[in-house]
């Protein structure tokens, strides 16, 4: 049977995600695309595709990490909205 997680006490808090998931994206991206580049190097007789594969894998992993966890834009939006909601209204004089 699947375990149910208790709802968060503060549903408005932003979810920052699991750092191990972000790390696994980086490692698996570099590994998978590096192996693809290595295989293409062996097949085509080149020596540079493994490096391109690793860089492409890391770049895609960073893109997926930002997509998964909201990136910088949504975090800045949440912080600016939080400040606006917490500010007291000023009296006009």
CSV table of C-alpha atoms in Angstrom, one decimal:
chain,number,residue,atom,x,y,z
A,1,UNK,CA,0.0,0.0,0.0
A,2,UNK,CA,1.2,3.5,-0.8
A,3,UNK,CA,1.9,5.8,2.1
A,4,UNK,CA,0.1,9.1,2.0
A,5,UNK,CA,2.0,12.3,2.9
A,6,UNK,CA,0.6,14.7,5.3
A,7,UNK,CA,-0.3,18.1,3.8
A,8,UNK,CA,2.1,20.9,4.4
A,9,UNK,CA,1.4,23.2,7.3
A,10,UNK,CA,2.1,26.2,5.1
A,11,UNK,CA,0.8,25.6,1.5
A,12,UNK,CA,1.9,29.1,0.4
A,13,UNK,CA,5.6,28.4,1.0
A,14,UNK,CA,7.5,27.8,-2.2
A,15,UNK,CA,8.8,24.3,-2.7
A,16,UNK,CA,12.5,24.4,-3.2
A,17,UNK,CA,12.9,20.8,-4.1
A,18,UNK,CA,15.3,18.0,-3.3
A,19,UNK,CA,19.0,18.9,-3.9
A,20,UNK,CA,19.7,15.2,-4.5
A,21,UNK,CA,17.3,15.2,-7.4
A,22,UNK,CA,19.1,18.2,-9.0
A,23,UNK,CA,22.4,16.4,-8.5
A,24,UNK,CA,21.1,13.2,-10.1
A,25,UNK,CA,19.9,15.2,-13.1
A,26,UNK,CA,23.5,16.6,-13.5
A,27,UNK,CA,25.2,13.3,-13.1
A,28,UNK,CA,22.8,11.3,-15.2
A,29,UNK,CA,22.8,13.9,-18.0
A,30,UNK,CA,26.6,14.0,-18.2
A,31,UNK,CA,26.8,10.2,-18.0
A,32,UNK,CA,24.2,9.4,-20.6
A,33,UNK,CA,25.2,12.0,-23.2
A,34,UNK,CA,28.8,11.4,-22.5
A,35,UNK,CA,28.3,7.7,-23.3
A,36,UNK,CA,26.4,8.6,-26.5
A,37,UNK,CA,29.3,10.9,-27.5
A,38,UNK,CA,31.8,8.1,-26.6
A,39,UNK,CA,29.9,5.6,-28.8
A,40,UNK,CA,29.7,8.1,-31.7
A,41,UNK,CA,33.5,8.8,-31.3
A,42,UNK,CA,34.2,5.0,-31.5
A,43,UNK,CA,31.9,4.6,-34.5
A,44,UNK,CA,33.0,7.7,-36.4
A,45,UNK,CA,36.7,7.6,-35.4
A,46,UNK,CA,36.7,11.1,-33.9
A,47,UNK,CA,37.9,12.3,-30.5
A,48,UNK,CA,35.8,15.3,-29.6
A,49,UNK,CA,32.2,14.1,-29.5
A,50,UNK,CA,32.5,12.7,-26.0
A,51,UNK,CA,33.3,16.2,-24.7
A,52,UNK,CA,30.4,17.7,-26.7
A,53,UNK,CA,28.1,15.0,-25.3
A,54,UNK,CA,29.1,15.7,-21.7
A,55,UNK,CA,28.6,19.5,-22.1
A,56,UNK,CA,25.3,18.9,-23.8
A,57,UNK,CA,24.2,16.6,-21.1
A,58,UNK,CA,25.1,19.0,-18.3
A,59,UNK,CA,23.3,21.9,-20.2
A,60,UNK,CA,20.2,19.9,-20.6
A,61,UNK,CA,20.3,18.8,-17.0
A,62,UNK,CA,20.6,22.4,-15.8
A,63,UNK,CA,17.6,23.3,-18.1
A,64,UNK,CA,15.6,20.4,-16.6
A,65,UNK,CA,16.5,21.4,-13.1
A,66,UNK,CA,15.4,25.0,-13.6
A,67,UNK,CA,12.2,23.7,-15.2
A,68,UNK,CA,11.5,21.3,-12.4
A,69,UNK,CA,12.1,23.7,-9.5
A,70,UNK,CA,10.8,26.9,-11.0
A,71,UNK,CA,14.0,28.6,-11.8
A,72,UNK,CA,15.0,32.1,-10.7
A,73,UNK,CA,12.1,34.0,-12.2
A,74,UNK,CA,9.3,32.3,-10.1
A,75,UNK,CA,11.4,32.5,-6.9
A,76,UNK,CA,11.9,36.2,-7.4
A,77,UNK,CA,8.2,36.7,-8.2
A,78,UNK,CA,7.2,34.8,-5.0
A,79,UNK,CA,9.6,36.9,-2.9
A,80,UNK,CA,8.4,40.2,-4.3
A,81,UNK,CA,4.7,39.1,-3.9
A,82,UNK,CA,5.5,38.1,-0.3
A,83,UNK,CA,6.9,41.5,0.4
A,84,UNK,CA,3.9,43.3,-1.0
A,85,UNK,CA,1.5,41.2,1.1
A,86,UNK,CA,3.4,41.8,4.3
A,87,UNK,CA,3.8,45.5,3.9
A,88,UNK,CA,1.5,47.7,5.9
A,89,UNK,CA,-0.6,50.2,4.0
A,90,UNK,CA,0.7,53.8,4.2
A,91,UNK,CA,-1.6,56.6,5.1
A,92,UNK,CA,-1.7,59.4,2.6
A,93,UNK,CA,-0.9,62.8,4.1
